[in-house]
Amino acid sequence: MPVTHLDIQTTAAVAANRLPTLQVTDLRFTYPDGLEALKGVTFYIAPGEKAALVGPNGAGKSTLMLHLNGLLNGQGQVNVAGLPLVKENLPVIRARVGMVFQNPDDQLFSPTVFADVAFGPLHMGYPEDEVRQRVARALAQVGMADFAHRLSHHLSIGQKKRVAIATVLAMDPQILVLDEPSAGLDPRGRRQLINLLRDLPLTMLISTHDMLLVQELFPRMIMMDEGQIVADGQTAVLLNDKSLLEAHGLERPVISSQ
Ligand SMILES: Nc1ncnc2c1ncn2[C@@H]1O[C@H](COP(=O)(O)OP(=O)(O)O)[C@@H](O)[C@H]1O
Ligand SMILES: [Mg+2]
């Protein structure tokens, strides 16, 4: 195939790390037991955009996210950071997309917090000094600076969540895909997470049931139900659509008077 001007531009832009996008087209996925979890999902997240992914339990949010770094493979097209999600591109894609799973026990497998957070940078071949710096920075970002030598499996769920986020921040990703990052956090941990996500200049797709977090951080909201996107638009508009929210088991955030 001839190389077009656009190909060259795209390749150059990817090389310059300037295409941190997510593009999903007509994605379908059925689990081996026959459960059709994604029934034709299409959306595009622009560079730098912060979008929330909401919807009731079982809507397909986690299944969708697992497609964004190739852990699941459905039918349809997935483009990440300007690259089609095919086997050859997986190492680059996985270096650019920081993915945090819903359950931190799926992410933390080293004996200590330090080893868990160091794993990615070590694997990428950074020298020891740089690895140490990255671990220290990432743990500080999630408010866990004093936990480096603690045992990962002894931490509380909220602490594990924060360490799981640190494991991806230590890789300096361009895109963050976080599956229910605030679930299980105490108010201080949640506030720290909100401040962190607000300050990180990254493209984000973050699933959550925390509608106050959505309202505070995400100008765009993608709503899923039963394996499909049922609404995609401005958070401020969708959060005012009471019947839409009710139809999909969601509630408007209620801000207390304090
Ligand atoms: N490993 C699996 N095998 C079979 N069905 C699954 C599996 N994981 C999830 N599902 C089903 O797929 C649907 C979507 O699940 P999930 O993506 O976890 O939704 P959400 O993250 O929105 O709660 C649900 O009906 C769920 O029961
Ligand atoms: Mg889920």
PDB file of N, CA, C and O in Angstrom, residues 102-168:
ATOM      1  N   GLN A 102     -10.718  -2.687  38.338  1.00  0.00           N
ATOM      2  CA  GLN A 102     -11.710  -2.465  39.387  1.00  0.00           C
ATOM      3  C   GLN A 102     -11.219  -3.056  40.721  1.00  0.00           C
ATOM      4  O   GLN A 102     -11.347  -2.447  41.765  1.00  0.00           O
ATOM      5  N   ASN A 103     -10.637  -4.250  40.663  1.00  0.00           N
ATOM      6  CA  ASN A 103     -10.185  -4.913  41.872  1.00  0.00           C
ATOM      7  C   ASN A 103      -8.653  -4.798  41.991  1.00  0.00           C
ATOM      8  O   ASN A 103      -7.934  -5.382  41.192  1.00  0.00           O
ATOM      9  N   PRO A 104      -8.157  -4.056  43.011  1.00  0.00           N
ATOM     10  CA  PRO A 104      -6.703  -3.850  43.089  1.00  0.00           C
ATOM     11  C   PRO A 104      -5.929  -5.153  43.270  1.00  0.00           C
ATOM     12  O   PRO A 104      -4.746  -5.211  42.943  1.00  0.00           O
ATOM     13  N   ASP A 105      -6.586  -6.198  43.785  1.00  0.00           N
ATOM     14  CA  ASP A 105      -5.866  -7.470  43.939  1.00  0.00           C
ATOM     15  C   ASP A 105      -5.468  -8.057  42.586  1.00  0.00           C
ATOM     16  O   ASP A 105      -4.593  -8.923  42.516  1.00  0.00           O
ATOM     17  N   ASP A 106      -6.099  -7.593  41.512  1.00  0.00           N
ATOM     18  CA  ASP A 106      -5.697  -8.050  40.177  1.00  0.00           C
ATOM     19  C   ASP A 106      -4.447  -7.319  39.696  1.00  0.00           C
ATOM     20  O   ASP A 106      -3.880  -7.647  38.662  1.00  0.00           O
ATOM     21  N   GLN A 107      -4.058  -6.244  40.421  1.00  0.00           N
ATOM     22  CA  GLN A 107      -2.980  -5.389  39.952  1.00  0.00           C
ATOM     23  C   GLN A 107      -1.721  -5.520  40.803  1.00  0.00           C
ATOM     24  O   GLN A 107      -0.624  -5.307  40.322  1.00  0.00           O
ATOM     25  N   LEU A 108      -1.927  -5.849  42.063  1.00  0.00           N
ATOM     26  CA  LEU A 108      -0.797  -5.865  43.001  1.00  0.00           C
ATOM     27  C   LEU A 108      -0.395  -7.304  43.254  1.00  0.00           C
ATOM     28  O   LEU A 108      -1.199  -8.108  43.704  1.00  0.00           O
ATOM     29  N   PHE A 109       0.843  -7.621  42.940  1.00  0.00           N
ATOM     30  CA  PHE A 109       1.245  -9.022  43.078  1.00  0.00           C
ATOM     31  C   PHE A 109       2.641  -9.163  43.682  1.00  0.00           C
ATOM     32  O   PHE A 109       3.134 -10.257  43.865  1.00  0.00           O
ATOM     33  N   SER A 110       3.290  -8.027  43.972  1.00  0.00           N
ATOM     34  CA  SER A 110       4.639  -8.102  44.541  1.00  0.00           C
ATOM     35  C   SER A 110       4.535  -8.110  46.055  1.00  0.00           C
ATOM     36  O   SER A 110       3.521  -7.709  46.615  1.00  0.00           O
ATOM     37  N   PRO A 111       5.617  -8.527  46.732  1.00  0.00           N
ATOM     38  CA  PRO A 111       5.536  -8.553  48.191  1.00  0.00           C
ATOM     39  C   PRO A 111       5.375  -7.165  48.809  1.00  0.00           C
ATOM     40  O   PRO A 111       4.613  -7.002  49.747  1.00  0.00           O
ATOM     41  N   THR A 112       6.100  -6.173  48.273  1.00  0.00           N
ATOM     42  CA  THR A 112       6.001  -4.849  48.909  1.00  0.00           C
ATOM     43  C   THR A 112       5.388  -3.831  47.956  1.00  0.00           C
ATOM     44  O   THR A 112       5.378  -4.011  46.729  1.00  0.00           O
ATOM     45  N   VAL A 113       4.921  -2.743  48.558  1.00  0.00           N
ATOM     46  CA  VAL A 113       4.374  -1.632  47.779  1.00  0.00           C
ATOM     47  C   VAL A 113       5.450  -1.113  46.813  1.00  0.00           C
ATOM     48  O   VAL A 113       5.187  -0.885  45.633  1.00  0.00           O
ATOM     49  N   PHE A 114       6.676  -0.954  47.323  1.00  0.00           N
ATOM     50  CA  PHE A 114       7.755  -0.456  46.465  1.00  0.00           C
ATOM     51  C   PHE A 114       7.911  -1.349  45.229  1.00  0.00           C
ATOM     52  O   PHE A 114       7.971  -0.868  44.096  1.00  0.00           O
ATOM     53  N   ALA A 115       7.960  -2.653  45.453  1.00  0.00           N
ATOM     54  CA  ALA A 115       8.191  -3.586  44.338  1.00  0.00           C
ATOM     55  C   ALA A 115       7.041  -3.526  43.331  1.00  0.00           C
ATOM     56  O   ALA A 115       7.257  -3.607  42.116  1.00  0.00           O
ATOM     57  N   ASP A 116       5.822  -3.363  43.844  1.00  0.00           N
ATOM     58  CA  ASP A 116       4.679  -3.266  42.927  1.00  0.00           C
ATOM     59  C   ASP A 116       4.790  -2.028  42.032  1.00  0.00           C
ATOM     60  O   ASP A 116       4.574  -2.089  40.831  1.00  0.00           O
ATOM     61  N   VAL A 117       5.127  -0.892  42.646  1.00  0.00           N
ATOM     62  CA  VAL A 117       5.169   0.357  41.877  1.00  0.00           C
ATOM     63  C   VAL A 117       6.408   0.397  40.977  1.00  0.00           C
ATOM     64  O   VAL A 117       6.389   0.972  39.892  1.00  0.00           O
ATOM     65  N   ALA A 118       7.481  -0.279  41.421  1.00  0.00           N
ATOM     66  CA  ALA A 118       8.719  -0.291  40.633  1.00  0.00           C
ATOM     67  C   ALA A 118       8.632  -1.243  39.440  1.00  0.00           C
ATOM     68  O   ALA A 118       9.407  -1.116  38.481  1.00  0.00           O
ATOM     69  N   PHE A 119       7.692  -2.167  39.487  1.00  0.00           N
ATOM     70  CA  PHE A 119       7.655  -3.229  38.481  1.00  0.00           C
ATOM     71  C   PHE A 119       7.598  -2.677  37.048  1.00  0.00           C
ATOM     72  O   PHE A 119       8.378  -3.084  36.184  1.00  0.00           O
ATOM     73  N   GLY A 120       6.686  -1.751  36.809  1.00  0.00           N
ATOM     74  CA  GLY A 120       6.520  -1.215  35.450  1.00  0.00           C
ATOM     75  C   GLY A 120       7.774  -0.510  34.951  1.00  0.00           C
ATOM     76  O   GLY A 120       8.323  -0.863  33.892  1.00  0.00           O
ATOM     77  N   PRO A 121       8.273   0.484  35.701  1.00  0.00           N
ATOM     78  CA  PRO A 121       9.492   1.181  35.268  1.00  0.00           C
ATOM     79  C   PRO A 121      10.699   0.242  35.105  1.00  0.00           C
ATOM     80  O   PRO A 121      11.479   0.403  34.173  1.00  0.00           O
ATOM     81  N   LEU A 122      10.827  -0.754  35.987  1.00  0.00           N
ATOM     82  CA  LEU A 122      11.938  -1.717  35.843  1.00  0.00           C
ATOM     83  C   LEU A 122      11.797  -2.487  34.540  1.00  0.00           C
ATOM     84  O   LEU A 122      12.750  -2.658  33.779  1.00  0.00           O
ATOM     85  N   HIS A 123      10.554  -2.906  34.285  1.00  0.00           N
ATOM     86  CA  HIS A 123      10.253  -3.677  33.089  1.00  0.00           C
ATOM     87  C   HIS A 123      10.526  -2.858  31.825  1.00  0.00           C
ATOM     88  O   HIS A 123      10.888  -3.388  30.789  1.00  0.00           O
ATOM     89  N   MET A 124      10.368  -1.542  31.948  1.00  0.00           N
ATOM     90  CA  MET A 124      10.624  -0.670  30.792  1.00  0.00           C
ATOM     91  C   MET A 124      12.124  -0.384  30.632  1.00  0.00           C
ATOM     92  O   MET A 124      12.524   0.299  29.687  1.00  0.00           O
ATOM     93  N   GLY A 125      12.916  -0.865  31.570  1.00  0.00           N
ATOM     94  CA  GLY A 125      14.362  -0.779  31.409  1.00  0.00           C
ATOM     95  C   GLY A 125      14.993   0.482  31.972  1.00  0.00           C
ATOM     96  O   GLY A 125      16.141   0.801  31.657  1.00  0.00           O
ATOM     97  N   TYR A 126      14.273   1.211  32.810  1.00  0.00           N
ATOM     98  CA  TYR A 126      14.874   2.414  33.388  1.00  0.00           C
ATOM     99  C   TYR A 126      15.944   2.036  34.411  1.00  0.00           C
ATOM    100  O   TYR A 126      15.818   1.028  35.108  1.00  0.00           O
ATOM    101  N   PRO A 127      16.997   2.863  34.513  1.00  0.00           N
ATOM    102  CA  PRO A 127      18.029   2.587  35.517  1.00  0.00           C
ATOM    103  C   PRO A 127      17.468   2.728  36.935  1.00  0.00           C
ATOM    104  O   PRO A 127      16.465   3.413  37.150  1.00  0.00           O
ATOM    105  N   GLU A 128      18.177   2.097  37.876  1.00  0.00           N
ATOM    106  CA  GLU A 128      17.672   2.001  39.242  1.00  0.00           C
ATOM    107  C   GLU A 128      17.329   3.358  39.868  1.00  0.00           C
ATOM    108  O   GLU A 128      16.294   3.505  40.524  1.00  0.00           O
ATOM    109  N   ASP A 129      18.202   4.350  39.655  1.00  0.00           N
ATOM    110  CA  ASP A 129      17.950   5.679  40.221  1.00  0.00           C
ATOM    111  C   ASP A 129      16.631   6.255  39.738  1.00  0.00           C
ATOM    112  O   ASP A 129      15.847   6.802  40.503  1.00  0.00           O
ATOM    113  N   GLU A 130      16.433   6.130  38.425  1.00  0.00           N
ATOM    114  CA  GLU A 130      15.208   6.656  37.822  1.00  0.00           C
ATOM    115  C   GLU A 130      13.987   5.891  38.355  1.00  0.00           C
ATOM    116  O   GLU A 130      12.948   6.481  38.643  1.00  0.00           O
ATOM    117  N   VAL A 131      14.136   4.569  38.494  1.00  0.00           N
ATOM    118  CA  VAL A 131      13.034   3.767  39.029  1.00  0.00           C
ATOM    119  C   VAL A 131      12.668   4.269  40.424  1.00  0.00           C
ATOM    120  O   VAL A 131      11.492   4.497  40.731  1.00  0.00           O
ATOM    121  N   ARG A 132      13.691   4.466  41.256  1.00  0.00           N
ATOM    122  CA  ARG A 132      13.424   4.942  42.627  1.00  0.00           C
ATOM    123  C   ARG A 132      12.715   6.293  42.626  1.00  0.00           C
ATOM    124  O   ARG A 132      11.797   6.537  43.398  1.00  0.00           O
ATOM    125  N   GLN A 133      13.175   7.173  41.742  1.00  0.00           N
ATOM    126  CA  GLN A 133      12.534   8.494  41.653  1.00  0.00           C
ATOM    127  C   GLN A 133      11.075   8.371  41.224  1.00  0.00           C
ATOM    128  O   GLN A 133      10.192   9.031  41.755  1.00  0.00           O
ATOM    129  N   ARG A 134      10.847   7.514  40.241  1.00  0.00           N
ATOM    130  CA  ARG A 134       9.472   7.342  39.747  1.00  0.00           C
ATOM    131  C   ARG A 134       8.559   6.769  40.827  1.00  0.00           C
ATOM    132  O   ARG A 134       7.412   7.185  40.974  1.00  0.00           O
ATOM    133  N   VAL A 135       9.078   5.789  41.568  1.00  0.00           N
ATOM    134  CA  VAL A 135       8.267   5.179  42.625  1.00  0.00           C
ATOM    135  C   VAL A 135       7.939   6.233  43.688  1.00  0.00           C
ATOM    136  O   VAL A 135       6.784   6.381  44.108  1.00  0.00           O
ATOM    137  N   ALA A 136       8.950   6.994  44.081  1.00  0.00           N
ATOM    138  CA  ALA A 136       8.738   8.006  45.128  1.00  0.00           C
ATOM    139  C   ALA A 136       7.712   9.036  44.657  1.00  0.00           C
ATOM    140  O   ALA A 136       6.798   9.416  45.398  1.00  0.00           O
ATOM    141  N   ARG A 137       7.842   9.476  43.419  1.00  0.00           N
ATOM    142  CA  ARG A 137       6.919  10.486  42.899  1.00  0.00           C
ATOM    143  C   ARG A 137       5.498   9.934  42.827  1.00  0.00           C
ATOM    144  O   ARG A 137       4.546  10.576  43.262  1.00  0.00           O
ATOM    145  N   ALA A 138       5.363   8.721  42.293  1.00  0.00           N
ATOM    146  CA  ALA A 138       4.027   8.152  42.112  1.00  0.00           C
ATOM    147  C   ALA A 138       3.351   7.906  43.459  1.00  0.00           C
ATOM    148  O   ALA A 138       2.156   8.186  43.629  1.00  0.00           O
ATOM    149  N   LEU A 139       4.111   7.407  44.438  1.00  0.00           N
ATOM    150  CA  LEU A 139       3.510   7.168  45.760  1.00  0.00           C
ATOM    151  C   LEU A 139       3.117   8.490  46.414  1.00  0.00           C
ATOM    152  O   LEU A 139       2.075   8.590  47.061  1.00  0.00           O
ATOM    153  N   ALA A 140       3.949   9.529  46.219  1.00  0.00           N
ATOM    154  CA  ALA A 140       3.598  10.841  46.778  1.00  0.00           C
ATOM    155  C   ALA A 140       2.318  11.364  46.111  1.00  0.00           C
ATOM    156  O   ALA A 140       1.450  11.932  46.772  1.00  0.00           O
ATOM    157  N   GLN A 141       2.188  11.147  44.813  1.00  0.00           N
ATOM    158  CA  GLN A 141       1.001  11.638  44.093  1.00  0.00           C
ATOM    159  C   GLN A 141      -0.296  11.056  44.659  1.00  0.00           C
ATOM    160  O   GLN A 141      -1.325  11.697  44.633  1.00  0.00           O
ATOM    161  N   VAL A 142      -0.241   9.813  45.112  1.00  0.00           N
ATOM    162  CA  VAL A 142      -1.457   9.193  45.647  1.00  0.00           C
ATOM    163  C   VAL A 142      -1.500   9.234  47.183  1.00  0.00           C
ATOM    164  O   VAL A 142      -2.338   8.583  47.806  1.00  0.00           O
ATOM    165  N   GLY A 143      -0.595  10.002  47.771  1.00  0.00           N
ATOM    166  CA  GLY A 143      -0.611  10.160  49.225  1.00  0.00           C
ATOM    167  C   GLY A 143      -0.169   8.913  49.973  1.00  0.00           C
ATOM    168  O   GLY A 143      -0.624   8.639  51.083  1.00  0.00           O
ATOM    169  N   MET A 144       0.727   8.126  49.367  1.00  0.00           N
ATOM    170  CA  MET A 144       1.166   6.875  50.007  1.00  0.00           C
ATOM    171  C   MET A 144       2.686   6.846  50.157  1.00  0.00           C
ATOM    172  O   MET A 144       3.295   5.771  50.185  1.00  0.00           O
ATOM    173  N   ALA A 145       3.290   8.027  50.275  1.00  0.00           N
ATOM    174  CA  ALA A 145       4.757   8.119  50.298  1.00  0.00           C
ATOM    175  C   ALA A 145       5.376   7.268  51.414  1.00  0.00           C
ATOM    176  O   ALA A 145       6.459   6.723  51.256  1.00  0.00           O
ATOM    177  N   ASP A 146       4.667   7.153  52.537  1.00  0.00           N
ATOM    178  CA  ASP A 146       5.252   6.424  53.670  1.00  0.00           C
ATOM    179  C   ASP A 146       5.027   4.917  53.614  1.00  0.00           C
ATOM    180  O   ASP A 146       5.362   4.201  54.556  1.00  0.00           O
ATOM    181  N   PHE A 147       4.433   4.445  52.544  1.00  0.00           N
ATOM    182  CA  PHE A 147       4.026   3.031  52.503  1.00  0.00           C
ATOM    183  C   PHE A 147       4.937   2.144  51.667  1.00  0.00           C
ATOM    184  O   PHE A 147       4.651   0.965  51.475  1.00  0.00           O
ATOM    185  N   ALA A 148       6.051   2.718  51.154  1.00  0.00           N
ATOM    186  CA  ALA A 148       6.865   1.980  50.184  1.00  0.00           C
ATOM    187  C   ALA A 148       7.264   0.594  50.687  1.00  0.00           C
ATOM    188  O   ALA A 148       7.294  -0.360  49.917  1.00  0.00           O
ATOM    189  N   HIS A 149       7.553   0.466  51.980  1.00  0.00           N
ATOM    190  CA  HIS A 149       8.072  -0.826  52.448  1.00  0.00           C
ATOM    191  C   HIS A 149       7.020  -1.678  53.146  1.00  0.00           C
ATOM    192  O   HIS A 149       7.341  -2.711  53.745  1.00  0.00           O
ATOM    193  N   ARG A 150       5.779  -1.248  53.026  1.00  0.00           N
ATOM    194  CA  ARG A 150       4.696  -2.065  53.593  1.00  0.00           C
ATOM    195  C   ARG A 150       4.374  -3.229  52.663  1.00  0.00           C
ATOM    196  O   ARG A 150       4.722  -3.231  51.476  1.00  0.00           O
ATOM    197  N   LEU A 151       3.689  -4.211  53.196  1.00  0.00           N
ATOM    198  CA  LEU A 151       3.310  -5.377  52.397  1.00  0.00           C
ATOM    199  C   LEU A 151       1.991  -5.073  51.680  1.00  0.00           C
ATOM    200  O   LEU A 151       0.987  -4.754  52.326  1.00  0.00           O
ATOM    201  N   SER A 152       1.998  -5.191  50.370  1.00  0.00           N
ATOM    202  CA  SER A 152       0.813  -4.806  49.589  1.00  0.00           C
ATOM    203  C   SER A 152      -0.439  -5.541  50.054  1.00  0.00           C
ATOM    204  O   SER A 152      -1.508  -4.955  50.180  1.00  0.00           O
ATOM    205  N   HIS A 153      -0.298  -6.843  50.321  1.00  0.00           N
ATOM    206  CA  HIS A 153      -1.524  -7.592  50.607  1.00  0.00           C
ATOM    207  C   HIS A 153      -2.074  -7.354  52.005  1.00  0.00           C
ATOM    208  O   HIS A 153      -3.143  -7.839  52.343  1.00  0.00           O
ATOM    209  N   HIS A 154      -1.348  -6.575  52.817  1.00  0.00           N
ATOM    210  CA  HIS A 154      -1.880  -6.229  54.134  1.00  0.00           C
ATOM    211  C   HIS A 154      -2.590  -4.876  54.149  1.00  0.00           C
ATOM    212  O   HIS A 154      -3.096  -4.470  55.186  1.00  0.00           O
ATOM    213  N   LEU A 155      -2.612  -4.192  53.027  1.00  0.00           N
ATOM    214  CA  LEU A 155      -3.213  -2.855  53.022  1.00  0.00           C
ATOM    215  C   LEU A 155      -4.736  -2.945  52.978  1.00  0.00           C
ATOM    216  O   LEU A 155      -5.303  -3.961  52.574  1.00  0.00           O
ATOM    217  N   SER A 156      -5.388  -1.847  53.370  1.00  0.00           N
ATOM    218  CA  SER A 156      -6.848  -1.778  53.239  1.00  0.00           C
ATOM    219  C   SER A 156      -7.189  -1.626  51.764  1.00  0.00           C
ATOM    220  O   SER A 156      -6.333  -1.262  50.948  1.00  0.00           O
ATOM    221  N   ILE A 157      -8.447  -1.833  51.442  1.00  0.00           N
ATOM    222  CA  ILE A 157      -8.868  -1.758  50.032  1.00  0.00           C
ATOM    223  C   ILE A 157      -8.590  -0.374  49.445  1.00  0.00           C
ATOM    224  O   ILE A 157      -8.086  -0.240  48.331  1.00  0.00           O
ATOM    225  N   GLY A 158      -8.855   0.670  50.244  1.00  0.00           N
ATOM    226  CA  GLY A 158      -8.626   2.033  49.756  1.00  0.00           C
ATOM    227  C   GLY A 158      -7.146   2.296  49.514  1.00  0.00           C
ATOM    228  O   GLY A 158      -6.758   2.936  48.532  1.00  0.00           O
ATOM    229  N   GLN A 159      -6.314   1.770  50.417  1.00  0.00           N
ATOM    230  CA  GLN A 159      -4.858   1.939  50.240  1.00  0.00           C
ATOM    231  C   GLN A 159      -4.382   1.161  49.018  1.00  0.00           C
ATOM    232  O   GLN A 159      -3.557   1.640  48.242  1.00  0.00           O
ATOM    233  N   LYS A 160      -4.933  -0.038  48.836  1.00  0.00           N
ATOM    234  CA  LYS A 160      -4.558  -0.826  47.652  1.00  0.00           C
ATOM    235  C   LYS A 160      -4.937  -0.094  46.370  1.00  0.00           C
ATOM    236  O   LYS A 160      -4.192  -0.095  45.393  1.00  0.00           O
ATOM    237  N   LYS A 161      -6.114   0.532  46.390  1.00  0.00           N
ATOM    238  CA  LYS A 161      -6.557   1.278  45.200  1.00  0.00           C
ATOM    239  C   LYS A 161      -5.548   2.373  44.864  1.00  0.00           C
ATOM    240  O   LYS A 161      -5.221   2.602  43.700  1.00  0.00           O
ATOM    241  N   ARG A 162      -5.091   3.064  45.900  1.00  0.00           N
ATOM    242  CA  ARG A 162      -4.162   4.165  45.667  1.00  0.00           C
ATOM    243  C   ARG A 162      -2.827   3.648  45.160  1.00  0.00           C
ATOM    244  O   ARG A 162      -2.214   4.237  44.261  1.00  0.00           O
ATOM    245  N   VAL A 163      -2.374   2.519  45.704  1.00  0.00           N
ATOM    246  CA  VAL A 163      -1.111   1.937  45.219  1.00  0.00           C
ATOM    247  C   VAL A 163      -1.280   1.476  43.765  1.00  0.00           C
ATOM    248  O   VAL A 163      -0.385   1.664  42.930  1.00  0.00           O
ATOM    249  N   ALA A 164      -2.443   0.900  43.463  1.00  0.00           N
ATOM    250  CA  ALA A 164      -2.686   0.449  42.080  1.00  0.00           C
ATOM    251  C   ALA A 164      -2.598   1.642  41.120  1.00  0.00           C
ATOM    252  O   ALA A 164      -2.033   1.535  40.019  1.00  0.00           O
ATOM    253  N   ILE A 165      -3.122   2.791  41.542  1.00  0.00           N
ATOM    254  CA  ILE A 165      -3.028   3.991  40.703  1.00  0.00           C
ATOM    255  C   ILE A 165      -1.561   4.423  40.582  1.00  0.00           C
ATOM    256  O   ILE A 165      -1.092   4.786  39.493  1.00  0.00           O
ATOM    257  N   ALA A 166      -0.812   4.317  41.688  1.00  0.00           N
ATOM    258  CA  ALA A 166       0.614   4.668  41.638  1.00  0.00           C
ATOM    259  C   ALA A 166       1.375   3.772  40.662  1.00  0.00           C
ATOM    260  O   ALA A 166       2.289   4.226  39.968  1.00  0.00           O
ATOM    261  N   THR A 167       0.986   2.491  40.572  1.00  0.00           N
ATOM    262  CA  THR A 167       1.711   1.588  39.655  1.00  0.00           C
ATOM    263  C   THR A 167       1.620   2.090  38.214  1.00  0.00           C
ATOM    264  O   THR A 167       2.557   1.925  37.444  1.00  0.00           O
ATOM    265  N   VAL A 168       0.489   2.689  37.862  1.00  0.00           N
ATOM    266  CA  VAL A 168       0.410   3.188  36.484  1.00  0.00           C
ATOM    267  C   VAL A 168       1.011   4.591  36.347  1.00  0.00           C
ATOM    268  O   VAL A 168       1.614   4.903  35.322  1.00  0.00           O
TER     269      VAL A 168
END
